Coordinates of C-alpha atoms in Angstrom, one line a residue:
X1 CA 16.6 18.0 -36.9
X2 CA 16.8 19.7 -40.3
X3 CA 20.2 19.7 -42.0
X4 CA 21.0 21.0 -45.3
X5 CA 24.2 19.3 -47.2
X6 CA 26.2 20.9 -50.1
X7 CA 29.9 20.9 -51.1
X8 CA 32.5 22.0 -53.7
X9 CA 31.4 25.8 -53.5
X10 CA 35.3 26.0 -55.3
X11 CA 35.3 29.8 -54.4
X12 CA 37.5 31.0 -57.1
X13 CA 37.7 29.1 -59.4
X14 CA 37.3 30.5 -63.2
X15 CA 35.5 29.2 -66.2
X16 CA 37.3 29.6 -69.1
X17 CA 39.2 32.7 -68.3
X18 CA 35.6 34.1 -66.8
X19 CA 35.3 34.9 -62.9
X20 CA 32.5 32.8 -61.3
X21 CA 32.4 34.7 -57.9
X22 CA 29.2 37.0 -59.1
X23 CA 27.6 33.5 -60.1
X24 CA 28.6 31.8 -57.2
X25 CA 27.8 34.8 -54.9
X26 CA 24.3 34.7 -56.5
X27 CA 23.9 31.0 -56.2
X28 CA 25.0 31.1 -52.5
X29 CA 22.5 33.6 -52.1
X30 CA 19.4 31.7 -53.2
X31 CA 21.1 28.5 -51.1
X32 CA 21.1 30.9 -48.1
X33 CA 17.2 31.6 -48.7
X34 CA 16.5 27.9 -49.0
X35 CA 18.2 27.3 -45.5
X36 CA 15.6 30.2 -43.9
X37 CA 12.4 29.1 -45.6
X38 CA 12.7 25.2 -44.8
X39 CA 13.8 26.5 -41.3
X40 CA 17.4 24.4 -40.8
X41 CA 19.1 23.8 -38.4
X42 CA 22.4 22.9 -39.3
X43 CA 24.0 23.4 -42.7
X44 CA 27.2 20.9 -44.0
X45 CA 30.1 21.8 -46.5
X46 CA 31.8 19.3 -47.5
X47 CA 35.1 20.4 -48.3
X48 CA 36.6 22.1 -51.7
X49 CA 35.1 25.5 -49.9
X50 CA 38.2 27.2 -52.4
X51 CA 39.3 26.2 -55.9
X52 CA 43.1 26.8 -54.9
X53 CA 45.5 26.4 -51.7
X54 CA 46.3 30.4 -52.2
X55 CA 42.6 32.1 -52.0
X56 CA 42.8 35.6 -52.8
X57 CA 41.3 37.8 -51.1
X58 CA 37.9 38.2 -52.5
X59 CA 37.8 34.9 -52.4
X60 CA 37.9 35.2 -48.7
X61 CA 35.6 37.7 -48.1
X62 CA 32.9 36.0 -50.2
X63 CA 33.2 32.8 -48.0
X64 CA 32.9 35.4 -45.0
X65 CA 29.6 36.7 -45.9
X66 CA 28.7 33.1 -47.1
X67 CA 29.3 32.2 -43.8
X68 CA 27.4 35.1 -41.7
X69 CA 24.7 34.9 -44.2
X70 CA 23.6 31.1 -43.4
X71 CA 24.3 31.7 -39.3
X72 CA 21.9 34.9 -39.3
X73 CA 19.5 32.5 -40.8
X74 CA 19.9 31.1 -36.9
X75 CA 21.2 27.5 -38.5
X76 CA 24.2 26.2 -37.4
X77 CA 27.4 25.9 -39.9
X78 CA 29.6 23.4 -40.3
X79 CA 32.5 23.4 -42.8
X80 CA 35.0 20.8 -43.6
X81 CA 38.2 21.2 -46.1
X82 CA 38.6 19.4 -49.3
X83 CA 41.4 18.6 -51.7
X84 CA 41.5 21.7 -53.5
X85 CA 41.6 23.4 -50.4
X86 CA 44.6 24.4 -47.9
X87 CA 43.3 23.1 -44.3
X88 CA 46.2 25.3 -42.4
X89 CA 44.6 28.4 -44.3
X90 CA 41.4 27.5 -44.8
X91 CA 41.1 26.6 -40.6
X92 CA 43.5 29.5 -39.4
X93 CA 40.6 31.7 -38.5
X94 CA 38.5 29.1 -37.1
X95 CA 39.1 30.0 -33.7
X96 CA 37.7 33.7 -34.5
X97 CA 34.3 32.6 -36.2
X98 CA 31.3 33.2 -34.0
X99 CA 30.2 30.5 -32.1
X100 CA 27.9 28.6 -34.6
X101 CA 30.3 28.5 -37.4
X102 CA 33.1 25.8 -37.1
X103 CA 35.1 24.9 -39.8
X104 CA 36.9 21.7 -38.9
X105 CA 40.4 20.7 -40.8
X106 CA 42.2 19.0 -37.8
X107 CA 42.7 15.0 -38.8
X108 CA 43.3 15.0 -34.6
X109 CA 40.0 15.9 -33.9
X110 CA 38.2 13.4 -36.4
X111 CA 36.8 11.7 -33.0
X112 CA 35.9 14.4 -31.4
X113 CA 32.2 15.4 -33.1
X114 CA 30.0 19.2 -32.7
X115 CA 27.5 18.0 -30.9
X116 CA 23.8 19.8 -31.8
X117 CA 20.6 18.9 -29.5
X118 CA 17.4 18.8 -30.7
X119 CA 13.8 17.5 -28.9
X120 CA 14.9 13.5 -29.1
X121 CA 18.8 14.4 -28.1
X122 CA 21.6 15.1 -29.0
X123 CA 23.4 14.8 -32.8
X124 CA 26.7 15.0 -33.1
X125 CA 28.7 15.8 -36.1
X126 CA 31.5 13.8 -37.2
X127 CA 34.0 15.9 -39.7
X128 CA 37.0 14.7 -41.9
X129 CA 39.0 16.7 -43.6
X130 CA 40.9 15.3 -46.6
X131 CA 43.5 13.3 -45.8
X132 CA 46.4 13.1 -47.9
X133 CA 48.5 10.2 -46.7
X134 CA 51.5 11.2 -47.0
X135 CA 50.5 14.2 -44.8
X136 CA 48.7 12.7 -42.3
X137 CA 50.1 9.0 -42.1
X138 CA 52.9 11.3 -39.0
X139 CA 49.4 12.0 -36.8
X140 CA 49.4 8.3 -37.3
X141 CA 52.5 6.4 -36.8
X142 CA 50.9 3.0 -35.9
X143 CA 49.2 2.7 -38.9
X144 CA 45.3 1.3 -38.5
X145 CA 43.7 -1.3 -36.3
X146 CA 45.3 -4.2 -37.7
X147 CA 49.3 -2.4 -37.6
X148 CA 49.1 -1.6 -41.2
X149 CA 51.2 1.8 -42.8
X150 CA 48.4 4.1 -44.0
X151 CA 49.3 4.6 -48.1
X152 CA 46.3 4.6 -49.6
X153 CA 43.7 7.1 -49.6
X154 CA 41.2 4.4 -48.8
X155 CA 43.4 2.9 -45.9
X156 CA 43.4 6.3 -45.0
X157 CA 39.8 7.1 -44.7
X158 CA 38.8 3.8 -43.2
X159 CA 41.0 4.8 -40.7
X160 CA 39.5 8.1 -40.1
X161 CA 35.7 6.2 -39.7
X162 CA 37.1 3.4 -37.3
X163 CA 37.7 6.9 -35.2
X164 CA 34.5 8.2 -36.1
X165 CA 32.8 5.0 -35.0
X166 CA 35.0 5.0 -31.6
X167 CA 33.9 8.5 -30.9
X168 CA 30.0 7.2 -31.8
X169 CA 30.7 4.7 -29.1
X170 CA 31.4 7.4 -26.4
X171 CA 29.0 9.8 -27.5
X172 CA 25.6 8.0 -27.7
X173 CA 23.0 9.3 -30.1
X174 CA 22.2 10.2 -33.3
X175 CA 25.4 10.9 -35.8
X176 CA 26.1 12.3 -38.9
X177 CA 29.9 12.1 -40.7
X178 CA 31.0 14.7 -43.5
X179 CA 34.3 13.7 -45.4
X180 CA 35.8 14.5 -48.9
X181 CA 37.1 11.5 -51.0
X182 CA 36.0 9.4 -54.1
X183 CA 33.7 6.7 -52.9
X184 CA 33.2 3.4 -55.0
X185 CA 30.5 3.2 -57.3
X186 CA 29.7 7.1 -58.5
X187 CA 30.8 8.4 -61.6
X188 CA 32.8 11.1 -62.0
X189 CA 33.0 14.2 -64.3
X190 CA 35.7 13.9 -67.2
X191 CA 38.8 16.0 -66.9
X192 CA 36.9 18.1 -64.0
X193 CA 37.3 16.8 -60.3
X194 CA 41.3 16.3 -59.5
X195 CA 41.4 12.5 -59.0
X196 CA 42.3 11.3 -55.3
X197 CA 42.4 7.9 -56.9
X198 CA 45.9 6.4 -58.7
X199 CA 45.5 3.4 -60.6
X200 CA 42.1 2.7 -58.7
X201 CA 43.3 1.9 -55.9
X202 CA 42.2 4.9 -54.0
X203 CA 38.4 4.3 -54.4
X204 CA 37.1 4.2 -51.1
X205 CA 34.8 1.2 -50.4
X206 CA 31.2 2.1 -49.6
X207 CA 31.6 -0.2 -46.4
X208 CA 33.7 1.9 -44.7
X209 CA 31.2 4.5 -44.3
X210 CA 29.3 2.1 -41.9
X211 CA 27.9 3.5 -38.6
X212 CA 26.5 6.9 -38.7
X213 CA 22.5 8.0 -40.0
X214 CA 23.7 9.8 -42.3
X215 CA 27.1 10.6 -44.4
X216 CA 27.6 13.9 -46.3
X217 CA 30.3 13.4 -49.0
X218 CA 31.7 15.9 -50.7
X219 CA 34.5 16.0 -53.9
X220 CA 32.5 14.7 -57.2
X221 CA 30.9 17.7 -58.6
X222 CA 27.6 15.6 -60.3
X223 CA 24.7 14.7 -57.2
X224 CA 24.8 11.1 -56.2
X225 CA 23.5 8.7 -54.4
X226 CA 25.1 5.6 -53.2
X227 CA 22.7 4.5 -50.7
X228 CA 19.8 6.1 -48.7
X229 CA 22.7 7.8 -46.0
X230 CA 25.6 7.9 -48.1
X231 CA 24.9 10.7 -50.8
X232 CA 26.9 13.5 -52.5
X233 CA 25.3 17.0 -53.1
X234 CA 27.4 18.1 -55.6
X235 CA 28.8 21.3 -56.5
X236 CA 26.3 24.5 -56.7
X237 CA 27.3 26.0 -60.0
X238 CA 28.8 24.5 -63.2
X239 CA 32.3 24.6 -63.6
X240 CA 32.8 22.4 -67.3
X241 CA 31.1 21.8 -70.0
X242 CA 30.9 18.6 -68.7
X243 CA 28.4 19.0 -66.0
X244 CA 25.5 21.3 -68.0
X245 CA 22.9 18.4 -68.2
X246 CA 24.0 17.9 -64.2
X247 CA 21.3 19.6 -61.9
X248 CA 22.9 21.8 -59.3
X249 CA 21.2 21.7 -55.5
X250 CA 21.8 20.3 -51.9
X251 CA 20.5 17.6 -49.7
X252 CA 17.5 18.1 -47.3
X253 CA 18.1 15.9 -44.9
X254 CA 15.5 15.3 -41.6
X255 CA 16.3 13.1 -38.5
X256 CA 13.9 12.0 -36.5
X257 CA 14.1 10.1 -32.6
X258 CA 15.5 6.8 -34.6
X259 CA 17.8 8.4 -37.1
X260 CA 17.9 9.2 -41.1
X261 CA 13.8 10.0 -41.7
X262 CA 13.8 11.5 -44.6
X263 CA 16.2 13.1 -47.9
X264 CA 15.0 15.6 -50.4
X265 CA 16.4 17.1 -53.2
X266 CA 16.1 20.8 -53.4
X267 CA 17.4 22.5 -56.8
X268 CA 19.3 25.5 -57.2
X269 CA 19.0 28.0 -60.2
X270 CA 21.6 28.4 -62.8
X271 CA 22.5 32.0 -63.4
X272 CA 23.2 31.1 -66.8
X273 CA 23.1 28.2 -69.0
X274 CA 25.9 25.9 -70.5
X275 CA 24.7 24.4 -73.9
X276 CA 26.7 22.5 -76.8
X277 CA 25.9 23.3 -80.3
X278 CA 27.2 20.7 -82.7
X279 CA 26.8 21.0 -86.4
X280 CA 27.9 23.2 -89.5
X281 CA 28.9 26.5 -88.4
X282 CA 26.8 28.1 -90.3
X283 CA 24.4 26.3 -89.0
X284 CA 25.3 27.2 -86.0
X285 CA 25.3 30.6 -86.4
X286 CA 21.6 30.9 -87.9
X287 CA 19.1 32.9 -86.8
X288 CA 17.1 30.4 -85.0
X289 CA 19.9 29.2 -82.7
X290 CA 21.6 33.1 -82.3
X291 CA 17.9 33.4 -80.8
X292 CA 17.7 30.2 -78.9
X293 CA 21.2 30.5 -77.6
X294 CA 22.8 34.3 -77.2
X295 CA 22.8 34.7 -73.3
X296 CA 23.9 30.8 -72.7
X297 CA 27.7 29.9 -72.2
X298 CA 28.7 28.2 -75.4
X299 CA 30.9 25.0 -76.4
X300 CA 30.2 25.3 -80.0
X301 CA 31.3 21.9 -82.2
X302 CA 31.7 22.7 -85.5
X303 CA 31.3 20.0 -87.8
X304 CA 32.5 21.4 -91.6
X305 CA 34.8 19.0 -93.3
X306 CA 37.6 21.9 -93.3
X307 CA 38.7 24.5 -90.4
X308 CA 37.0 27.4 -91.3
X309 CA 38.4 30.9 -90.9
X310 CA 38.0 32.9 -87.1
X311 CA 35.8 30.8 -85.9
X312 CA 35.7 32.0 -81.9
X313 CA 35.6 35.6 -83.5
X314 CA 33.0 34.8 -85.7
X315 CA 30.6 33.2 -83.1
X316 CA 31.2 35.7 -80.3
X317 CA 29.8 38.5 -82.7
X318 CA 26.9 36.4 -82.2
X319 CA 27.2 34.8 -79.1
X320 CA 29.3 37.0 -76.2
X321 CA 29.2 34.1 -73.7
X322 CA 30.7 31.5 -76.3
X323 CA 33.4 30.3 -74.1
X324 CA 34.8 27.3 -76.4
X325 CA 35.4 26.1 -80.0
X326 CA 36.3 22.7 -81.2
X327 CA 36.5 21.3 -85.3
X328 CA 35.1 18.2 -85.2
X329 CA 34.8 17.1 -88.9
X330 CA 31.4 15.3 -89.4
X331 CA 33.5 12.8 -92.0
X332 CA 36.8 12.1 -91.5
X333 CA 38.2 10.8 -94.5
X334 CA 40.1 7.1 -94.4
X335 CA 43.6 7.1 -93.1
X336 CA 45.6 6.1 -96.0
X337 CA 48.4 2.9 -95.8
X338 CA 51.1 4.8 -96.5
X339 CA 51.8 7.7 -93.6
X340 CA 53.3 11.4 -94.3
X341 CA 56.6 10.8 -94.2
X342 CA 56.3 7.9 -96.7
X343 CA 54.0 10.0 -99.1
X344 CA 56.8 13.2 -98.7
X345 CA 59.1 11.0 -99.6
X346 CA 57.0 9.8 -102.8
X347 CA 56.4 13.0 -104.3
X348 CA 58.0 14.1 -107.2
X349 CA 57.0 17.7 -107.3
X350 CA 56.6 20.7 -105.1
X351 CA 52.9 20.7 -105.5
X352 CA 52.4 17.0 -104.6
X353 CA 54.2 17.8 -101.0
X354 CA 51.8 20.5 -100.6
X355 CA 49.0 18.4 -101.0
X356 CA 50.6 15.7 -98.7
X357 CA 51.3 18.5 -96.0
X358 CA 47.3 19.1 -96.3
X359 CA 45.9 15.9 -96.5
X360 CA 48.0 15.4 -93.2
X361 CA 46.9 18.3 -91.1
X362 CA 43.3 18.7 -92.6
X363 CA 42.3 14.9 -91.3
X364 CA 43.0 13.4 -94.9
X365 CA 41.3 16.4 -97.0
X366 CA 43.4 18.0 -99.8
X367 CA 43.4 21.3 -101.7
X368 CA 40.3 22.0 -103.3
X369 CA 40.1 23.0 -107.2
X370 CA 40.3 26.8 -106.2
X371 CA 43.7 25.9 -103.5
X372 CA 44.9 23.9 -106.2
X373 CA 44.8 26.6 -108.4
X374 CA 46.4 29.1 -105.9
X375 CA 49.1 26.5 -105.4
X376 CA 49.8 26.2 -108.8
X377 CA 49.6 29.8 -109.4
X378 CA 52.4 30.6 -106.3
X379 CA 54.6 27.7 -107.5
X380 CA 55.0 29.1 -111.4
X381 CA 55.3 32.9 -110.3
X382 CA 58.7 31.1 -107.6
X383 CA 59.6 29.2 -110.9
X384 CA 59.2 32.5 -112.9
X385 CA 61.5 34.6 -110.4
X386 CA 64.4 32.5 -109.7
X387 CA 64.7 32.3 -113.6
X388 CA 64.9 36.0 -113.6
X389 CA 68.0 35.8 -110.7

C-alpha cells in the first residue's frame, strides 16, 4: 500500500496581511498530481486543515475541491483535525463526504480505525484528533490505565495510543496512527506553530507512539523525522520568515506484507520565494540584489547605524513583495553607566536633553554635526521669540 502524508495545509491563514489561498490552491494542486503519478492509495492530513476555528467561506470551498481533487485521483482521503482547527466545524459535514473521504474529529472513535485492504490484507487507519484536555478529559472520566486525571497533553495522548493499541489488538494487521501534538525531540519554528506545550510539560514522549508501522504527525510546520515510523511532513507552503530555508513536501510512505517498507521524501514547489536581505539599505537596494530579489517575498534587515527615512516605502518601489522591515544597527554603541533618567536629570541645558532623548532612542547614537546644528538653530529662534512676547 502507497500512502501519501502531509499536514498543516492552514487554509486561511495570511502572510503578512497577504492571502495565501492562490498559493496554497496552487501548491495543493501540484500535491494532488504527485498523488496520481506515484499511483496512491491513501492520502493522510494531519490536522491544522484551517488556520482559524471560524473558516470563511472560501476557505471552505478550497478544502472542498482539495478534497474531490485527491479522491478523483481514485486514492483514498483521510483527514484528521488539528489545534488551529474547530473539530465540531471542521467534522459537521463528514457524514455528507463521498464515501472515500473521511475526516475523523471524534476523540470516541480514536479505537475504532478506516480499515483499507490491499493484496497482503488489510490496513487500518488509526486517527486522533487534537485533544485538548480540558475538553476531552469528560469523554474520559476515569482518567488512564493506571486511574490518573488526564491534565496534560501528554497524559492525554498516551491515553489516546493505549486505545489505539487496544483497537490494534482487535483488528489484526497492518496499522498506521495519524495525530496532532508536539512530540519530544523536534524543533520547532520560532513564534510560528501555537505551542500545545506549557512549561514543557506537554511534550509528548516518543514512546508513546509505540505499536503501529507507521505514525503520521502533524502540528510542527518544519519536516522531521524522529524515527524511521514516527515522522512529520510539515506544512506545504511557508507561513514565516522563519521557515524559508525549510523545504516544503510530504511523506511517501510504502507497506509491504510485514509493515513500514519504505519512506521517501517528495518536494513540493514554492510559488514564491522568502529571502532575508541583511545589510546597509543601500546596499540593499542596489542593482544587483533589486535583480536577484524583485519577485521573492522580502524580510529586509537594514543594518545603518541610524533609522533611515520610509524605509518599507522605499524598498517596495523596488521590491512589491517586501513584506517586512526591521533596523538592526550593525554597531550598537556601549550602554553608558548612567541611564536616561539620570542623564535628564544631569543636563543643564535644553540642547543637552535633546541629545539625551537621542542617544536613548537611537541605541546610544546622538545628533550628528548637521542635527546639532538644526538643534541649535530651533532652540535660539524659541529663545529669540519668547524675548519678543
Amino acid at each position: 500500500m502507497r500512502i501519501l502524508h502531509t499536514s498543516d495545509w492552514h487554509i486561511g491563514r495570511t502572510f503578512h496581511g497577504h492571502s495565501t489561498m492562490d498559493a496554497l490552491a496552487e501548491i495543493l494542486g501540484a500535491l494532488t498530481e504527485q498523488v496520481r503519478e506515484n499511483a496512491v492509495d491513501v492520502v493522510l492530513v494531519a490536522g491544522d486543515v484551517f488556520d482559524s476555528a471560524t473558516p470563511s467561506g472560501p476557505a471552505y470551498t478550497l478544502l472542498g475541491d482539495a478534497l474531490v481533487a485527491l479522491h478523483e485521483t481514485g486514492a483514498r482521503v483521510i483527514v484528521t483535525s488539528g489545534n488551529h482547527d474547530s473539530a465540531a466545524r471542521l467534522g459537521f459535514q463528514a457524514r455528507l463526504l463521498r464515501d472515500g473521504i473521511h475526516v475523523l474529529t471524534d476523540p470516541l472513535a480514536v479505537g475504532a480505525p478506516v480499515t483499507v485492504d490491499d493484496a497482503f490484507g488489510p490496513v487500518h487507519f488509526f486517527g486522533i484528533p487534537y485533544l485538548e484536555p480540558a475538553i476531552v478529559r469528560q469523554h474520559w472520566p476515569d482518567g488512564d490505565s493506571e486511574g490518573r486525571q488526564l491534565r496534560t497533553q501528554a497524559q492525554t495522548m498516551s491515553h489516546a495510543m493505549d486505545l489505539v493499541r487496544a483497537g490494534m489488538s482487535a483488528h489484526p494487521g497492518r496499522s498506521v496512527a495519524i495525530a496532532h501534538c508536539f512530540a519530544a525531540g523536534v524543533d520547532a519554528t520560532l513564534g510560528l506553530e501555537r505551542e500545545v506545550r506549557q512549561g514543557g510539560l506537554d511534550v509528548v514522549p516518543l514512546s508513546v507512539f509505540d505499536g503501529p508501522d507507521y505514525m503520521a504527525l502533524g502540528h510542527i510546520h518544519g519536516r522531521q523525522q524522529l524515527s524511521e515510523r514516527v515522522r512529520y511532513a510539515g506544512a506545504p507552503l511557508h507561513y514565516s520568515f522563519g521557515e524559508q530555508h525549510k523545504p516544503r513536501g510530504s511523506w511517501l510512505v510504502d507497506l509491504d506484507a510485514e509493515g513500514l517498507a519504505s519512506v521517501e521524501w517528495l518536494e513540493l514547489p514554492v510559488p514564491r520565494r522568502l529571502v532575508t536581505l541583511t545589510g546597509p539599505l543601500a546596499e540593499i537596494l542596489s542593482e544587483a540584489s533589486v535583480a536577484a530579489h524583485a519577485d521573492d517575498w522580502v524580510c529586509a534587515i537594514y543594518t545603518d547605524a541610524l533609522p533611515q527615512a520610509e524605509p518599507m516605502r522605499r524598498l517596495r518601489e523596488s521590491f512589491p513583495f517586501c513584506a517586512m522591515v526591521q533596523h538592526q544597527p550593525a554597531i550598537v554603541a556601549e550602554e553608558r553607566e548612567r541611564t536616561y533618567s539620570q542623564r535628564l536629570r544631569a543636563a543643564v541645558s535644553d540642547a543637552e536633553r535633546i541629545e539625551a532623548f537621542l542617544e536613548h532612542v537611537r541605541a546610544g547614537h546622538g545628533p550628528t554635526e548637521t542635527e546639532s546644528q538644526l538643534i541649535r538653530a530651533v532652540l535660539d529662534d524659541r529663545v529669540r521669540a519668547e524675548a519678543l512676547v
